[in-house]
Amino acid sequence: MISRLQPSLGRLLISEPFLMDPNFKRAVILITDHQEEGTVGFILNQCSTLLLKDVIPELAEANFPVYFGGPVETDTIHFVHRCYDKIGDGQEIAKGIYWGGNFETLKALINSKHIHEDEIKFFIGYSGWGKEQLKKEMKENTWIVSDAFHPDVVFSGNEENLWREVIINLGPKYAHVSNFPQDPSLN
């Protein structure tokens, strides 16, 4: 499976179907930073067992799910959102999708129930690649890159089917891949 698109800000990295690394098995990653020095992104379809209120005690009523963003710096919390009009801050990484912002403003909005689950996604840790690492993995066909997705994909609560949905969305050339079993010995 060769993807013609290259990793870039706001694109998705989709793991190849038989990638066995437990951190990235059937992962869909939103790229939030891509420069010569490296790449940063967040896994969209690996929900943890934590809620935001478990991670930030002053948000005692925040029942937002927290996702495993990746294996790097798992003692940090990050967020992407589509509510710039409310937060007034964040780096636009794709049309209508923002990374980060003023956390104090965000906490006030969450406590006053002005932010909804379909507007924001929280992550513990992130996925990161060094200067040449992602380029090497692309040559090894570890990842498929997509820029053809609706913002709803990022904020979907359907983690189990997200990988399959984005593969199918790539078109007929990739659609058959969506039916590959997770364990190739079952094929």
Coordinates of N, CA, C and O in Angstrom, one line a residue:
M1 N 0.8 -1.2 0.0 CA 0.0 0.0 0.0 C 0.9 1.2 0.0 O 1.6 1.5 1.0
I2 N 0.9 2.0 -1.1 CA 1.7 3.2 -1.2 C 0.8 4.4 -1.2 O -0.1 4.5 -2.0
S3 N 1.0 5.3 -0.3 CA 0.3 6.5 -0.2 C 1.1 7.6 -0.9 O 2.3 7.8 -0.7
R4 N 0.4 8.3 -1.8 CA 1.1 9.4 -2.6 C 1.3 10.6 -1.8 O 2.2 11.4 -2.0
L5 N 0.3 10.9 -0.8 CA 0.4 12.1 0.0 C 1.5 11.9 1.0 O 1.8 10.8 1.5
Q6 N 2.2 13.0 1.3 CA 3.2 13.0 2.4 C 2.6 13.6 3.7 O 1.7 14.4 3.6
P7 N 3.2 13.3 4.8 CA 2.7 13.8 6.1 C 2.8 15.4 6.0 O 3.7 15.9 5.5
S8 N 1.8 16.0 6.6 CA 1.7 17.5 6.6 C 0.7 17.9 7.7 O -0.1 17.1 8.1
L9 N 0.9 19.1 8.1 CA 0.0 19.7 9.2 C -1.5 19.4 8.8 O -1.9 19.7 7.7
G10 N -2.3 18.9 9.7 CA -3.7 18.7 9.5 C -4.1 17.5 8.7 O -5.3 17.3 8.5
R11 N -3.1 16.7 8.3 CA -3.5 15.4 7.7 C -3.6 14.3 8.7 O -3.1 14.4 9.8
L12 N -4.1 13.2 8.2 CA -4.2 12.0 9.0 C -3.1 11.0 8.7 O -2.8 10.8 7.5
L13 N -2.5 10.3 9.7 CA -1.7 9.2 9.4 C -2.5 8.0 9.8 O -3.1 7.9 10.9
I14 N -2.6 7.0 8.9 CA -3.4 5.8 9.2 C -2.5 4.6 9.1 O -1.8 4.4 8.1
S15 N -2.5 3.9 10.2 CA -1.5 2.7 10.3 C -1.9 1.7 9.3 O -3.1 1.4 9.0
E16 N -0.9 1.0 8.7 CA -1.2 -0.1 7.8 C -1.8 -1.2 8.6 O -1.7 -1.3 9.8
P17 N -2.6 -2.1 7.9 CA -3.5 -3.0 8.7 C -2.8 -4.0 9.6 O -3.3 -4.5 10.5
F18 N -1.5 -4.3 9.3 CA -0.8 -5.4 10.1 C 0.3 -4.8 11.0 O 1.1 -5.6 11.5
L19 N 0.3 -3.5 11.2 CA 1.2 -2.9 12.1 C 1.0 -3.5 13.5 O -0.1 -3.4 14.1
M20 N 2.0 -4.2 14.1 CA 1.8 -4.9 15.4 C 2.2 -4.0 16.6 O 2.0 -4.5 17.7
D21 N 2.8 -2.9 16.4 CA 3.2 -2.0 17.5 C 1.9 -1.7 18.3 O 1.0 -1.1 17.8
P22 N 1.8 -2.1 19.6 CA 0.6 -1.9 20.3 C 0.2 -0.5 20.5 O -1.0 -0.2 20.7
N23 N 1.1 0.4 20.4 CA 0.8 1.9 20.5 C 0.1 2.4 19.3 O -0.7 3.3 19.3
F24 N 0.3 1.7 18.1 CA -0.2 2.2 16.9 C -1.0 1.2 16.1 O -1.3 1.5 14.9
K25 N -1.4 0.1 16.7 CA -2.2 -0.9 16.0 C -3.6 -0.3 15.6 O -4.3 0.2 16.4
R26 N -3.8 -0.2 14.3 CA -5.1 0.3 13.7 C -5.3 1.8 14.2 O -6.4 2.2 14.5
A27 N -4.2 2.5 14.2 CA -4.3 3.9 14.7 C -4.6 4.9 13.6 O -4.2 4.7 12.5
V28 N -5.4 5.9 14.0 CA -5.6 7.1 13.1 C -5.1 8.3 13.9 O -5.5 8.6 15.0
I29 N -4.1 9.0 13.3 CA -3.4 10.0 14.0 C -3.6 11.3 13.3 O -3.3 11.4 12.1
L30 N -4.0 12.4 14.0 CA -4.1 13.7 13.5 C -2.7 14.4 13.7 O -2.2 14.5 14.8
I31 N -2.1 14.9 12.5 CA -0.8 15.6 12.6 C -1.1 17.0 13.0 O -1.8 17.7 12.3
T32 N -0.5 17.4 14.1 CA -0.7 18.8 14.6 C 0.5 19.7 14.5 O 0.5 20.9 14.6
D33 N 1.7 19.0 14.1 CA 2.9 19.8 13.9 C 3.8 19.0 13.0 O 4.0 17.8 13.3
H34 N 4.3 19.5 11.9 CA 5.1 18.8 11.0 C 6.2 19.8 10.4 O 5.8 20.7 9.7
Q35 N 7.4 19.6 10.9 CA 8.5 20.5 10.4 C 9.7 19.6 10.1 O 9.7 18.4 10.4
E36 N 10.7 20.2 9.7 CA 12.0 19.5 9.3 C 12.5 18.7 10.6 O 13.0 17.6 10.4
E37 N 12.3 19.3 11.7 CA 12.9 18.7 13.0 C 12.1 17.5 13.4 O 12.6 16.7 14.2
G38 N 10.8 17.4 13.0 CA 10.0 16.3 13.4 C 8.5 16.5 13.3 O 8.1 17.5 12.8
T39 N 7.8 15.5 13.8 CA 6.3 15.5 13.6 C 5.7 15.2 14.9 O 6.2 14.4 15.7
V40 N 4.5 15.8 15.2 CA 3.7 15.6 16.4 C 2.3 15.3 16.0 O 1.8 16.0 15.0
G41 N 1.7 14.4 16.6 CA 0.3 14.1 16.3 C -0.4 13.4 17.5 O 0.3 13.1 18.5
F42 N -1.7 13.2 17.4 CA -2.5 12.5 18.4 C -3.3 11.4 17.9 O -4.0 11.6 16.8
I43 N -3.3 10.3 18.6 CA -4.1 9.1 18.1 C -5.6 9.4 18.5 O -5.9 9.7 19.6
L44 N -6.4 9.4 17.5 CA -7.8 9.8 17.6 C -8.7 8.6 18.1 O -9.8 8.9 18.5
N45 N -8.2 7.4 18.0 CA -9.1 6.3 18.2 C -8.6 5.3 19.3 O -8.9 4.1 19.3
Q46 N -7.9 5.8 20.3 CA -7.5 5.0 21.4 C -8.0 5.7 22.7 O -7.2 6.4 23.4
C47 N -9.2 5.5 23.1 CA -9.8 6.1 24.3 C -9.2 5.3 25.5 O -9.1 4.1 25.6
S48 N -8.8 6.1 26.5 CA -8.3 5.5 27.8 C -9.5 5.3 28.7 O -10.7 5.5 28.3
T49 N -9.3 4.8 29.9 CA -10.4 4.6 30.8 C -10.6 5.8 31.7 O -11.5 5.8 32.6
L50 N -9.8 6.8 31.5 CA -9.9 8.1 32.3 C -10.9 9.1 31.7 O -11.1 9.1 30.5
L51 N -11.5 9.9 32.6 CA -12.2 11.0 32.2 C -11.4 12.3 32.6 O -10.5 12.2 33.5
L52 N -11.8 13.4 32.0 CA -11.0 14.6 32.3 C -11.0 14.9 33.8 O -10.0 15.4 34.3
K53 N -12.1 14.7 34.5 CA -12.2 15.0 35.9 C -11.2 14.1 36.7 O -10.8 14.5 37.8
D54 N -10.8 13.0 36.2 CA -9.8 12.1 36.8 C -8.4 12.7 36.7 O -7.5 12.4 37.6
V55 N -8.2 13.5 35.7 CA -6.8 14.0 35.4 C -6.7 15.4 36.0 O -5.6 15.8 36.4
I56 N -7.8 16.2 36.0 CA -7.7 17.6 36.4 C -8.8 17.7 37.5 O -10.0 18.0 37.2
P57 N -8.4 17.6 38.8 CA -9.4 17.6 39.9 C -10.3 18.8 39.9 O -11.5 18.7 40.3
E58 N -9.8 20.0 39.5 CA -10.7 21.2 39.6 C -11.8 21.2 38.6 O -12.6 22.1 38.5
L59 N -11.8 20.2 37.7 CA -12.9 20.0 36.8 C -13.7 18.8 37.2 O -13.9 17.8 36.4
A60 N -14.2 18.9 38.4 CA -14.9 17.7 39.0 C -16.1 17.2 38.3 O -16.5 16.0 38.5
E61 N -16.7 18.0 37.4 CA -17.9 17.6 36.7 C -17.6 17.3 35.2 O -18.5 17.0 34.5
A62 N -16.4 17.3 34.8 CA -16.0 17.1 33.4 C -15.9 15.6 33.1 O -14.9 15.0 33.3
N63 N -16.9 15.1 32.5 CA -17.0 13.7 32.1 C -16.5 13.5 30.7 O -17.0 12.6 30.0
F64 N -15.6 14.3 30.2 CA -15.1 14.2 28.9 C -14.1 13.0 28.8 O -13.3 12.9 29.7
P65 N -14.2 12.1 27.8 CA -13.2 11.0 27.7 C -11.8 11.6 27.5 O -11.7 12.6 26.8
V66 N -10.8 10.9 27.9 CA -9.4 11.2 27.7 C -8.8 10.1 26.8 O -9.0 8.9 27.1
Y67 N -8.2 10.5 25.7 CA -7.6 9.6 24.8 C -6.1 9.4 25.0 O -5.5 10.3 25.5
F68 N -5.6 8.3 24.6 CA -4.2 8.0 24.6 C -3.6 8.7 23.3 O -3.9 8.2 22.2
G69 N -3.0 9.8 23.4 CA -2.5 10.5 22.3 C -1.2 9.9 21.7 O -0.9 10.1 20.5
G70 N -0.5 9.1 22.5 CA 0.7 8.5 22.0 C 1.6 8.2 23.2 O 1.4 8.6 24.3
P71 N 2.7 7.5 22.9 CA 3.6 7.0 23.9 C 4.6 8.1 24.4 O 5.4 7.8 25.3
V72 N 4.6 9.3 23.9 CA 5.6 10.3 24.3 C 4.9 11.2 25.4 O 3.8 11.7 25.2
E73 N 5.7 11.4 26.5 CA 5.3 12.3 27.5 C 3.9 12.1 28.0 O 3.0 13.0 28.0
T74 N 3.6 10.9 28.5 CA 2.3 10.5 28.9 C 1.9 11.1 30.2 O 0.8 10.9 30.7
D75 N 2.7 12.0 30.7 CA 2.3 12.8 31.9 C 1.8 14.2 31.5 O 1.7 15.1 32.4
T76 N 1.5 14.4 30.3 CA 1.0 15.7 29.8 C -0.4 15.5 29.2 O -0.7 14.4 28.8
I77 N -1.1 16.6 29.2 CA -2.5 16.6 28.6 C -2.5 17.7 27.5 O -2.0 18.7 27.6
H78 N -3.2 17.3 26.4 CA -3.3 18.2 25.2 C -4.8 18.1 24.8 O -5.5 17.2 25.2
F79 N -5.1 19.1 23.9 CA -6.5 19.0 23.4 C -6.5 19.6 22.0 O -5.7 20.5 21.6
V80 N -7.4 19.1 21.2 CA -7.8 19.7 19.9 C -9.3 20.1 20.0 O -10.0 19.4 20.7
H81 N -9.7 21.1 19.3 CA -11.0 21.6 19.4 C -11.5 22.2 18.1 O -10.7 22.5 17.2
R82 N -12.8 22.4 18.0 CA -13.4 23.1 16.9 C -14.4 24.2 17.5 O -15.4 24.5 16.9
C83 N -13.9 24.8 18.6 CA -14.7 25.9 19.2 C -13.9 27.1 19.5 O -13.9 27.7 20.6
Y84 N -13.2 27.5 18.4 CA -12.4 28.7 18.5 C -13.2 30.0 18.9 O -12.8 30.8 19.6
D85 N -14.5 30.0 18.4 CA -15.4 31.1 18.8 C -15.6 31.2 20.3 O -15.9 32.3 20.8
K86 N -15.5 30.1 21.0 CA -15.7 30.1 22.5 C -14.3 30.4 23.2 O -14.3 31.2 24.1
I87 N -13.3 29.6 22.8 CA -12.0 29.7 23.5 C -11.2 30.9 23.1 O -10.5 31.5 23.9
G88 N -11.3 31.2 21.8 CA -10.6 32.4 21.3 C -9.1 32.2 21.1 O -8.4 33.2 21.1
D89 N -8.7 31.0 21.1 CA -7.3 30.7 21.0 C -7.0 29.3 20.5 O -7.9 28.5 20.4
G90 N -5.8 29.0 20.0 CA -5.4 27.8 19.5 C -4.8 27.9 18.1 O -5.0 28.9 17.4
Q91 N -4.0 27.0 17.7 CA -3.3 27.0 16.4 C -4.2 26.2 15.4 O -4.5 25.0 15.7
E92 N -4.6 26.8 14.4 CA -5.4 26.1 13.4 C -4.6 25.1 12.6 O -3.5 25.5 12.1
I93 N -4.9 23.9 12.7 CA -4.2 22.8 12.0 C -4.8 22.3 10.8 O -4.2 21.7 9.9
A94 N -6.1 22.5 10.6 CA -6.9 22.2 9.5 C -8.1 23.1 9.5 O -8.4 23.7 10.6
K95 N -8.9 23.2 8.5 CA -10.0 24.1 8.4 C -11.0 23.8 9.6 O -11.6 22.7 9.6
G96 N -11.1 24.7 10.5 CA -12.0 24.6 11.6 C -11.5 23.7 12.8 O -12.3 23.4 13.7
I97 N -10.3 23.2 12.7 CA -9.7 22.3 13.8 C -8.5 23.0 14.4 O -7.6 23.4 13.6
Y98 N -8.5 23.1 15.7 CA -7.4 23.9 16.4 C -6.8 23.0 17.4 O -7.4 22.1 18.0
W99 N -5.5 23.3 17.7 CA -4.7 22.5 18.7 C -4.4 23.5 19.8 O -3.8 24.6 19.6
G100 N -4.7 23.1 21.0 CA -4.4 23.9 22.2 C -5.2 25.2 22.3 O -6.2 25.4 21.6
G101 N -4.7 26.0 23.2 CA -5.4 27.3 23.5 C -5.3 27.6 25.0 O -4.6 26.9 25.7
N102 N -5.9 28.7 25.4 CA -5.8 29.2 26.7 C -6.5 28.2 27.7 O -7.8 28.1 27.6
F103 N -5.8 27.5 28.5 CA -6.3 26.4 29.3 C -7.2 27.0 30.5 O -8.2 26.4 30.8
E104 N -6.9 28.2 31.0 CA -7.7 28.8 32.0 C -9.1 29.1 31.5 O -10.1 28.9 32.1
T105 N -9.1 29.7 30.3 CA -10.4 30.0 29.6 C -11.2 28.7 29.4 O -12.4 28.6 29.7
L106 N -10.5 27.6 28.9 CA -11.1 26.4 28.7 C -11.7 25.8 30.0 O -12.9 25.3 29.9
K107 N -11.0 25.8 31.0 CA -11.5 25.3 32.3 C -12.8 26.0 32.7 O -13.8 25.4 33.2
A108 N -12.8 27.4 32.6 CA -14.0 28.1 32.9 C -15.2 27.7 32.0 O -16.3 27.6 32.5
L109 N -14.9 27.5 30.8 CA -16.0 27.1 29.8 C -16.5 25.7 30.2 O -17.7 25.5 30.1
I110 N -15.6 24.8 30.5 CA -16.0 23.5 30.9 C -16.9 23.5 32.2 O -17.9 22.9 32.3
N111 N -16.4 24.3 33.2 CA -17.1 24.3 34.4 C -18.5 25.0 34.3 O -19.4 24.7 35.0
S112 N -18.6 25.9 33.3 CA -19.9 26.5 33.1 C -20.8 25.8 32.0 O -21.8 26.2 31.6
K113 N -20.2 24.6 31.6 CA -20.9 23.7 30.7 C -21.2 24.4 29.3 O -22.2 24.1 28.7
H114 N -20.2 25.2 28.9 CA -20.3 25.8 27.6 C -19.5 25.1 26.5 O -19.5 25.6 25.3
I115 N -18.8 24.1 26.9 CA -18.0 23.2 25.9 C -18.7 21.8 25.9 O -19.0 21.3 27.0
H116 N -18.9 21.3 24.7 CA -19.5 20.0 24.6 C -18.6 19.0 24.1 O -17.6 19.3 23.4
E117 N -18.8 17.7 24.3 CA -18.0 16.6 24.0 C -17.7 16.5 22.5 O -16.6 16.1 22.1
D118 N -18.6 16.9 21.6 CA -18.4 16.8 20.2 C -17.6 18.0 19.7 O -17.4 18.1 18.4
E119 N -17.1 18.9 20.5 CA -16.3 20.1 20.1 C -14.9 20.0 20.5 O -14.1 20.8 20.1
I120 N -14.5 19.0 21.3 CA -13.2 19.0 21.9 C -12.8 17.5 22.1 O -13.6 16.7 22.4
K121 N -11.4 17.3 22.1 CA -10.9 16.0 22.4 C -9.6 16.1 23.2 O -8.8 17.0 22.8
F122 N -9.5 15.4 24.3 CA -8.4 15.5 25.2 C -7.5 14.3 25.1 O -8.0 13.2 24.9
F123 N -6.2 14.5 25.2 CA -5.2 13.4 25.1 C -4.2 13.4 26.2 O -3.7 14.5 26.6
I124 N -3.8 12.2 26.6 CA -2.7 12.1 27.5 C -1.5 11.6 26.6 O -1.7 10.7 25.8
G125 N -0.4 12.4 26.6 CA 0.7 12.1 25.8 C 0.5 12.4 24.3 O -0.6 12.9 24.0
Y126 N 1.5 12.2 23.5 CA 1.4 12.4 22.1 C 2.2 11.5 21.3 O 3.0 10.7 21.9
S127 N 2.1 11.5 20.0 CA 2.9 10.7 19.1 C 3.9 11.6 18.5 O 3.5 12.7 18.0
G128 N 5.1 11.2 18.5 CA 6.2 12.0 18.0 C 7.2 11.3 17.2 O 7.5 10.1 17.5
W129 N 7.7 11.9 16.1 CA 8.7 11.3 15.3 C 9.9 12.3 15.1 O 9.7 13.5 15.0
G130 N 11.1 11.8 15.2 CA 12.3 12.6 15.0 C 12.5 13.0 13.6 O 11.7 12.6 12.7
K131 N 13.5 13.8 13.3 CA 13.8 14.4 12.0 C 13.6 13.5 10.8 O 12.9 13.8 9.9
E132 N 14.2 12.3 10.8 CA 14.0 11.4 9.6 C 13.2 10.2 9.9 O 12.9 9.4 9.0
Q133 N 12.7 10.0 11.1 CA 12.0 8.8 11.5 C 10.7 8.6 10.7 O 10.5 7.5 10.2
L134 N 9.8 9.6 10.6 CA 8.6 9.4 9.9 C 8.8 9.2 8.4 O 8.2 8.3 7.8
K135 N 9.8 9.9 7.9 CA 10.2 9.7 6.4 C 10.6 8.2 6.2 O 10.1 7.6 5.2
K136 N 11.3 7.6 7.1 CA 11.8 6.2 7.0 C 10.5 5.3 7.1 O 10.4 4.4 6.3
E137 N 9.7 5.6 8.1 CA 8.5 4.7 8.2 C 7.5 4.8 7.0 O 6.9 3.9 6.6
M138 N 7.5 6.0 6.4 CA 6.7 6.2 5.1 C 7.3 5.3 4.0 O 6.5 4.6 3.3
K139 N 8.6 5.2 3.9 CA 9.2 4.4 2.9 C 9.0 2.9 3.1 O 8.9 2.1 2.2
E140 N 8.8 2.6 4.4 CA 8.5 1.2 4.8 C 7.0 0.9 4.7 O 6.6 -0.2 5.1
N141 N 6.2 1.8 4.2 CA 4.8 1.6 4.1 C 4.0 1.4 5.4 O 3.0 0.6 5.4
T142 N 4.5 2.0 6.5 CA 3.9 1.8 7.8 C 2.6 2.6 7.8 O 1.7 2.3 8.6
W143 N 2.6 3.7 7.1 CA 1.5 4.7 7.2 C 0.9 5.0 5.9 O 1.6 5.1 4.8
I144 N -0.4 5.3 5.9 CA -1.1 5.9 4.7 C -1.5 7.3 5.2 O -1.9 7.5 6.3
V145 N -1.3 8.3 4.3 CA -1.7 9.7 4.6 C -2.9 10.1 3.9 O -3.1 9.8 2.7
S146 N -3.8 10.8 4.6 CA -5.1 11.2 4.1 C -5.3 12.7 4.4 O -5.0 13.1 5.6
D147 N -5.8 13.4 3.5 CA -6.3 14.8 3.8 C -7.8 14.9 3.4 O -8.4 16.0 3.5
A148 N -8.4 13.8 3.1 CA -9.8 13.7 2.6 C -10.6 13.2 3.8 O -11.0 12.1 3.9
F149 N -10.9 14.2 4.7 CA -11.8 13.8 5.9 C -12.6 15.0 6.3 O -12.1 16.1 6.2
H150 N -13.7 14.7 6.9 CA -14.5 15.8 7.5 C -14.1 16.0 8.9 O -13.7 15.0 9.6
P151 N -14.2 17.2 9.5 CA -13.8 17.5 10.8 C -14.5 16.6 11.9 O -13.9 16.3 12.9
D152 N -15.7 16.1 11.5 CA -16.4 15.2 12.4 C -15.6 13.9 12.7 O -15.7 13.3 13.8
V153 N -14.7 13.5 11.8 CA -13.8 12.4 12.0 C -13.0 12.6 13.3 O -12.8 11.7 14.1
V154 N -12.4 13.8 13.4 CA -11.5 14.1 14.5 C -12.3 14.0 15.9 O -11.7 13.5 16.8
F155 N -13.5 14.4 15.9 CA -14.3 14.5 17.1 C -15.3 13.3 17.3 O -16.1 13.3 18.2
S156 N -15.1 12.3 16.5 CA -16.0 11.1 16.5 C -15.8 10.4 17.8 O -14.7 10.3 18.4
G157 N -16.8 9.9 18.3 CA -16.8 9.0 19.5 C -16.8 7.5 19.2 O -16.9 6.7 20.0
N158 N -16.6 7.3 17.9 CA -16.7 5.9 17.4 C -15.3 5.3 17.2 O -14.9 5.1 16.0
E159 N -14.6 5.2 18.2 CA -13.2 4.7 18.2 C -13.0 3.4 17.5 O -12.1 3.1 16.7
E160 N -13.9 2.4 17.8 CA -13.8 1.1 17.3 C -13.8 1.0 15.7 O -13.1 0.2 15.2
N161 N -14.6 1.9 15.1 CA -14.7 1.8 13.7 C -14.0 2.9 12.9 O -14.1 3.0 11.7
L162 N -13.3 3.8 13.6 CA -12.7 5.0 13.0 C -11.7 4.6 12.0 O -11.6 5.1 10.8
W163 N -10.8 3.6 12.3 CA -9.7 3.2 11.4 C -10.4 2.7 10.1 O -10.0 3.1 9.0
R164 N -11.4 1.8 10.2 CA -12.1 1.3 9.0 C -12.7 2.3 8.2 O -12.6 2.4 7.0
E165 N -13.4 3.3 8.9 CA -14.1 4.4 8.2 C -13.1 5.2 7.3 O -13.4 5.6 6.2
V166 N -12.0 5.6 7.9 CA -11.0 6.5 7.2 C -10.4 5.7 6.0 O -10.1 6.3 5.0
I167 N -10.2 4.4 6.2 CA -9.6 3.6 5.1 C -10.6 3.5 4.0 O -10.3 3.8 2.8
I168 N -11.9 3.3 4.3 CA -12.9 3.2 3.2 C -13.1 4.6 2.5 O -13.2 4.7 1.3
N169 N -12.9 5.7 3.3 CA -13.0 7.0 2.7 C -11.9 7.3 1.7 O -12.0 8.2 0.9
L170 N -10.8 6.6 1.8 CA -9.7 6.8 0.8 C -10.1 6.3 -0.6 O -9.4 6.7 -1.5
G171 N -11.2 5.6 -0.7 CA -11.7 5.2 -2.1 C -11.4 3.7 -2.4 O -10.9 3.0 -1.5
P172 N -11.9 3.3 -3.6 CA -11.8 1.9 -3.9 C -10.4 1.2 -3.9 O -10.3 0.1 -3.6
K173 N -9.4 2.0 -4.1 CA -8.0 1.5 -4.1 C -7.7 0.9 -2.7 O -6.9 0.0 -2.6
Y174 N -8.3 1.5 -1.7 CA -7.9 1.0 -0.3 C -9.1 0.3 0.4 O -8.9 -0.3 1.4
A175 N -10.3 0.4 -0.1 CA -11.5 -0.1 0.6 C -11.3 -1.5 1.0 O -11.7 -1.9 2.1
H176 N -10.7 -2.4 0.2 CA -10.6 -3.8 0.5 C -9.7 -4.0 1.8 O -9.9 -5.0 2.5
V177 N -8.8 -3.1 2.0 CA -7.9 -3.2 3.2 C -8.8 -3.1 4.5 O -8.4 -3.7 5.5
S178 N -9.9 -2.4 4.5 CA -10.7 -2.3 5.7 C -11.2 -3.6 6.2 O -11.6 -3.7 7.4
N179 N -11.2 -4.6 5.4 CA -11.8 -5.9 5.8 C -10.7 -6.9 6.3 O -11.0 -8.0 6.6
F180 N -9.4 -6.4 6.2 CA -8.3 -7.3 6.6 C -8.5 -7.6 8.1 O -8.8 -6.7 8.9
P181 N -8.2 -8.8 8.5 CA -8.3 -9.1 10.0 C -7.1 -8.5 10.7 O -6.1 -8.3 10.1
Q182 N -7.3 -8.2 12.0 CA -6.2 -7.6 12.7 C -5.0 -8.6 12.9 O -3.9 -8.2 12.9
D183 N -5.3 -9.8 12.9 CA -4.3 -10.9 13.1 C -4.1 -11.5 11.7 O -5.0 -12.2 11.3
P184 N -3.0 -11.3 11.0 CA -2.9 -11.9 9.6 C -2.9 -13.4 9.6 O -3.3 -14.0 8.5
S185 N -2.7 -14.1 10.7 CA -2.8 -15.5 10.7 C -4.2 -16.0 10.5 O -4.5 -17.2 10.2
L186 N -5.2 -15.1 10.7 CA -6.6 -15.4 10.6 C -7.1 -15.3 9.2 O -8.2 -15.6 8.8
N187 N -6.2 -14.8 8.3 CA -6.6 -14.6 6.9 C -6.6 -15.8 6.1 O -6.0 -16.8 6.3

